[in-house]
Amino acid sequence: MTEAAAPARESLAEVFAVEIAPALPALEAARQDRLRKAWVRAAGAAFVVVLAAIIIWLQNYRVAAVAVLVLGGLAGGWWALGPARRHKEAVRALFIPPLLRFLGNIEHHRDPGGGFELSRVERSGITGNFNRAKLEDLFIGRHRDTDFRMVEARLRKRSGGRRKRQKTVFKGLLCEVGVPVAFEGVVLLVGDKGALGNWVVDKFRGAFDGVEAVTLDHGAFEERFQVYSDTPEEARCLLQPGLCDTLMALADELGRAAVNCAFIEGRFLVALPQRENLFEVGRLHRSLDHAEEDLRRLAGEFTIPQRLIDNLHGEHKQVLPES
């Protein structure tokens, strides 16, 4: 016997009122209970670990005492955060299914698996040089007959040698949008004017033959972005004024962070740096009195690709939701 499909909701307010609000009192009571448990666990773990470290220290096993303090602190912290993890999962289970039904035409995968083509991003060079990647929250969908994929990414470069070091080179969103117009070449748009931007340009030139700087009849855009391509005329056709205006608006939204993009292999790639983790809901210290506000923020984050596509069609919407 199959479960009957939930009826379509006309507004996000209706989604909240009908599918989420009735469950909030019980979930808020559970949150308060989990918050108390988290504090008790934190205090208990701290007492046990510190006491054990002091006893070992007094017996002149000082290295062991430090090890107990560090390792015990890590283990105790993980244990103390258990209630917070359970609350977050409970809130996600309440919020996300009805939100996805309301938005329609979007798949969401907490674990992306192999659902996002990182090798294409690597070939383009738009995020810098990386050899370690952590991906979460993959979105797949269609909007205005254009397919898209978006994933939250943390990309790192791990160097070898005796002292292995790991540096984060990119943290934020990777968006991949279908391009309805066929193109053969590659186009790079670099918003970063510093060392990373220089590395990206060198990487791009080394990966593709015949790459050269491209000039456009858009002085304001050229002040913000460097454009390179192996087919300059094709690049000029792809970079219509509406797209240039959208990317300039994105650069304004990001402030000091730079947005890099590429047309490659029939796709348009955008790397959007973000300091905060997105798509998160259910912080243990945040009352569920703010639940509707959190749902609206989540809806804005889930629909970043749709607004990017709308801008490509000339609608001039703010791509990133208000923080």
XYZ file of C-alpha atoms in Angstrom:
323
model
C 0.000 0.000 0.000
C 1.534 3.308 -1.090
C 1.421 6.475 0.963
C -0.851 9.164 -0.441
C 0.971 12.207 -1.790
C 0.763 15.349 0.325
C -1.448 18.048 -1.197
C 0.309 20.943 -2.908
C 0.668 24.072 -0.771
C 0.131 27.520 -2.230
C 2.626 29.408 -0.056
C 5.506 28.862 2.308
C 3.338 30.261 5.100
C 0.807 27.479 4.452
C 3.578 24.867 4.483
C 4.689 26.158 7.860
C 1.179 26.425 9.345
C -0.058 23.013 8.198
C 2.976 20.737 8.093
C 5.469 22.176 10.588
C 3.831 24.351 13.273
C 1.723 21.532 14.854
C 4.885 19.556 15.686
C 6.814 22.480 17.175
C 5.598 22.419 20.827
C 6.764 18.837 21.347
C 10.005 19.507 19.478
C 10.665 22.651 21.540
C 10.157 20.687 24.763
C 12.589 18.064 23.470
C 15.064 20.827 22.557
C 15.022 22.239 26.078
C 15.526 18.765 27.529
C 18.416 18.066 25.147
C 19.983 21.434 25.999
C 19.967 20.524 29.700
C 21.471 17.126 28.915
C 24.176 18.751 26.805
C 25.201 21.047 29.677
C 25.196 18.137 32.150
C 27.291 16.023 29.815
C 29.745 18.880 29.197
C 30.166 19.557 32.917
C 30.493 15.869 33.753
C 33.028 15.206 31.006
C 35.088 18.260 31.978
C 35.138 17.216 35.660
C 36.209 13.633 34.929
C 38.878 14.566 32.371
C 40.426 17.362 34.439
C 40.389 15.254 37.619
C 42.052 12.331 35.813
C 44.691 14.634 34.313
C 45.472 16.188 37.703
C 45.862 12.782 39.380
C 48.204 11.567 36.623
C 50.156 14.853 36.718
C 50.688 14.561 40.471
C 52.212 11.142 39.894
C 54.782 12.836 37.608
C 53.395 11.324 34.403
C 53.165 14.724 32.805
C 53.106 13.684 29.141
C 50.355 11.178 29.918
C 48.431 13.856 31.812
C 48.526 16.195 28.808
C 47.450 13.339 26.533
C 44.506 12.540 28.819
C 43.533 16.207 28.862
C 43.611 16.524 25.051
C 42.147 13.159 24.066
C 39.656 13.133 26.932
C 38.573 16.656 26.021
C 37.954 15.611 22.425
C 36.021 12.494 23.436
C 34.058 14.370 26.083
C 33.213 17.138 23.635
C 31.921 14.653 21.070
C 29.791 12.957 23.754
C 28.466 16.284 25.053
C 27.409 17.325 21.536
C 25.285 14.198 21.064
C 22.006 15.938 22.075
C 22.769 18.792 19.652
C 23.260 16.331 16.786
C 19.975 14.595 17.571
C 18.101 17.893 17.726
C 19.521 19.022 14.398
C 18.478 15.788 12.704
C 14.973 16.037 14.214
C 14.520 19.592 12.913
C 15.850 18.677 9.472
C 13.442 15.723 9.314
C 10.551 18.083 10.095
C 11.534 20.992 7.830
C 13.162 19.617 4.698
C 10.641 17.103 3.220
C 7.710 19.589 3.133
C 10.013 22.348 1.893
C 11.235 20.214 -1.000
C 7.655 19.265 -1.880
C 6.709 22.947 -1.911
C 9.665 24.016 -4.054
C 9.242 21.139 -6.515
C 11.697 19.869 -9.148
C 14.585 19.735 -6.656
C 16.429 16.691 -5.357
C 18.393 17.109 -2.148
C 21.101 14.682 -1.043
C 22.765 15.268 2.323
C 25.609 13.008 1.151
C 26.422 13.928 -2.485
C 28.326 10.729 -3.222
C 29.535 11.061 -6.809
C 26.692 13.351 -7.830
C 28.839 16.405 -8.541
C 31.581 16.424 -11.203
C 34.565 17.833 -9.310
C 37.006 16.908 -12.080
C 35.406 19.577 -14.290
C 35.925 22.169 -11.551
C 39.530 21.021 -11.176
C 40.196 21.349 -14.917
C 38.773 24.862 -14.955
C 40.950 25.930 -11.995
C 38.306 28.312 -10.621
C 38.718 27.208 -6.982
C 42.495 26.996 -6.818
C 44.647 23.891 -6.530
C 43.162 21.154 -4.315
C 43.661 17.439 -3.660
C 41.193 16.940 -0.788
C 37.461 17.624 -0.946
C 34.556 17.474 1.472
C 31.140 17.838 -0.133
C 27.682 17.936 1.432
C 24.144 19.023 0.570
C 23.841 18.368 -3.154
C 20.891 19.912 -5.009
C 19.826 18.710 -8.456
C 16.977 20.199 -10.429
C 15.606 22.099 -13.407
C 14.383 25.666 -13.709
C 13.188 27.430 -16.866
C 14.196 24.363 -18.916
C 17.741 24.619 -17.543
C 19.276 21.880 -15.416
C 21.469 22.720 -12.427
C 23.534 21.181 -9.678
C 24.747 22.903 -6.533
C 26.879 21.554 -3.711
C 28.516 22.934 -0.585
C 32.249 22.296 -0.773
C 35.355 22.602 1.355
C 38.431 22.066 -0.816
C 41.912 21.651 0.652
C 45.463 21.379 -0.596
C 47.552 18.882 1.336
C 51.308 19.227 0.880
C 53.784 16.410 1.367
C 57.122 16.277 3.126
C 57.907 15.482 6.732
C 55.379 17.923 8.091
C 52.227 17.389 6.122
C 50.171 20.537 5.986
C 46.627 21.081 4.852
C 45.306 24.433 3.671
C 41.720 25.313 2.789
C 41.746 26.850 -0.695
C 37.986 27.177 -1.145
C 34.935 27.078 1.111
C 31.508 27.814 -0.291
C 29.102 26.836 -3.054
C 29.837 25.263 -6.406
C 27.063 25.750 -8.955
C 26.888 24.050 -12.338
C 24.265 25.235 -14.810
C 23.368 23.904 -18.234
C 24.019 26.253 -21.157
C 21.277 26.162 -23.812
C 23.610 27.555 -26.498
C 26.153 25.077 -27.860
C 29.796 26.143 -27.597
C 33.079 24.424 -28.393
C 35.711 26.431 -26.566
C 36.464 27.254 -22.943
C 35.989 30.597 -21.217
C 37.394 31.659 -17.845
C 36.108 34.601 -15.799
C 38.397 35.518 -12.915
C 37.161 37.896 -10.238
C 40.141 37.347 -7.948
C 42.835 39.960 -8.600
C 45.414 38.510 -6.193
C 47.745 35.512 -6.060
C 44.862 33.030 -6.429
C 43.630 34.808 -9.536
C 47.111 34.701 -11.068
C 47.367 30.975 -10.275
C 43.955 30.313 -11.851
C 44.948 32.125 -15.062
C 48.271 30.245 -15.279
C 46.518 26.922 -14.651
C 43.927 27.686 -17.342
C 46.545 28.693 -19.894
C 48.536 25.562 -19.171
C 45.527 23.251 -19.469
C 44.100 24.570 -22.761
C 45.842 25.560 -25.979
C 45.552 28.987 -27.547
C 44.118 30.762 -24.502
C 44.270 34.555 -24.668
C 42.831 37.547 -22.847
C 39.461 38.672 -24.194
C 38.267 42.274 -24.307
C 34.576 43.131 -24.079
C 32.519 46.211 -24.785
C 31.677 46.461 -21.077
C 34.171 48.627 -19.210
C 32.595 48.186 -15.757
C 32.685 44.395 -16.108
C 36.319 44.407 -17.181
C 37.199 46.365 -14.038
C 35.880 43.465 -11.937
C 36.714 40.390 -14.047
C 39.497 39.105 -16.254
C 38.262 37.052 -19.217
C 40.310 34.392 -21.026
C 39.338 31.987 -23.779
C 40.682 29.855 -26.609
C 37.817 31.132 -28.787
C 37.481 34.917 -28.134
C 34.556 35.462 -30.509
C 32.606 32.640 -28.889
C 33.398 34.120 -25.471
C 31.948 37.467 -26.541
C 28.769 35.722 -27.711
C 28.396 33.879 -24.390
C 29.062 36.934 -22.240
C 25.911 38.872 -22.975
C 25.305 42.148 -21.064
C 22.701 40.485 -18.815
C 25.182 37.829 -17.658
C 27.875 40.450 -17.096
C 25.454 42.502 -14.984
C 24.518 39.394 -12.970
C 28.143 38.555 -12.214
C 28.871 42.148 -11.220
C 25.882 42.061 -8.849
C 27.162 38.769 -7.403
C 30.563 40.353 -6.857
C 28.856 43.220 -5.018
C 26.934 40.741 -2.828
C 30.103 38.854 -1.918
C 31.986 42.010 -1.013
C 35.684 41.257 -0.529
C 35.342 37.612 -1.607
C 35.785 37.006 -5.336
C 33.612 34.922 -7.637
C 35.318 32.891 -10.379
C 33.435 31.242 -13.251
C 34.033 29.145 -16.353
C 32.236 27.917 -19.453
C 33.577 24.440 -20.055
C 32.295 21.207 -21.630
C 28.809 22.596 -22.208
C 28.392 23.800 -18.616
C 28.608 27.115 -16.765
C 30.491 26.766 -13.456
C 30.320 29.311 -10.643
C 32.389 29.229 -7.426
C 30.745 31.296 -4.680
C 32.898 31.687 -1.532
C 30.900 31.572 1.712
C 32.236 31.911 5.252
C 29.269 30.272 6.974
C 27.860 26.808 6.408
C 24.560 26.988 4.560
C 21.560 24.639 4.569
C 21.849 24.155 8.341
C 18.871 24.333 10.681
C 18.210 23.237 14.259
C 20.845 24.786 16.475
C 20.353 23.543 20.013
C 20.654 27.020 21.559
C 18.116 28.580 19.170
C 14.481 28.553 20.251
C 11.937 27.155 17.813
C 10.037 30.422 18.207
C 12.186 31.378 15.186
C 11.133 28.320 13.166
C 9.252 30.169 10.419
C 12.151 32.590 9.987
C 14.543 29.627 9.719
C 12.304 27.922 7.144
C 12.286 31.033 4.957
C 16.060 31.348 5.187
C 16.407 27.704 4.245
C 14.084 28.188 1.252
C 16.229 31.110 0.098
C 19.405 29.036 0.323
C 17.854 26.041 -1.453
C 16.864 28.228 -4.426
C 20.174 29.993 -5.134
C 20.549 28.212 -8.539
C 17.020 29.219 -9.592
C 17.748 32.896 -8.946
C 21.067 32.589 -10.767
C 19.204 31.180 -13.778
C 16.543 33.911 -13.486
C 19.325 36.486 -13.672
C 20.694 34.808 -16.782
C 17.236 35.442 -18.275
C 17.484 39.138 -17.365
C 15.353 39.332 -14.196
C 18.009 40.957 -11.948
C 17.263 39.150 -8.663
C 19.562 39.026 -5.648
C 21.224 35.614 -5.975
C 22.380 35.109 -2.389
C 19.698 35.317 0.318
C 19.989 37.809 3.149
C 22.184 36.397 5.937
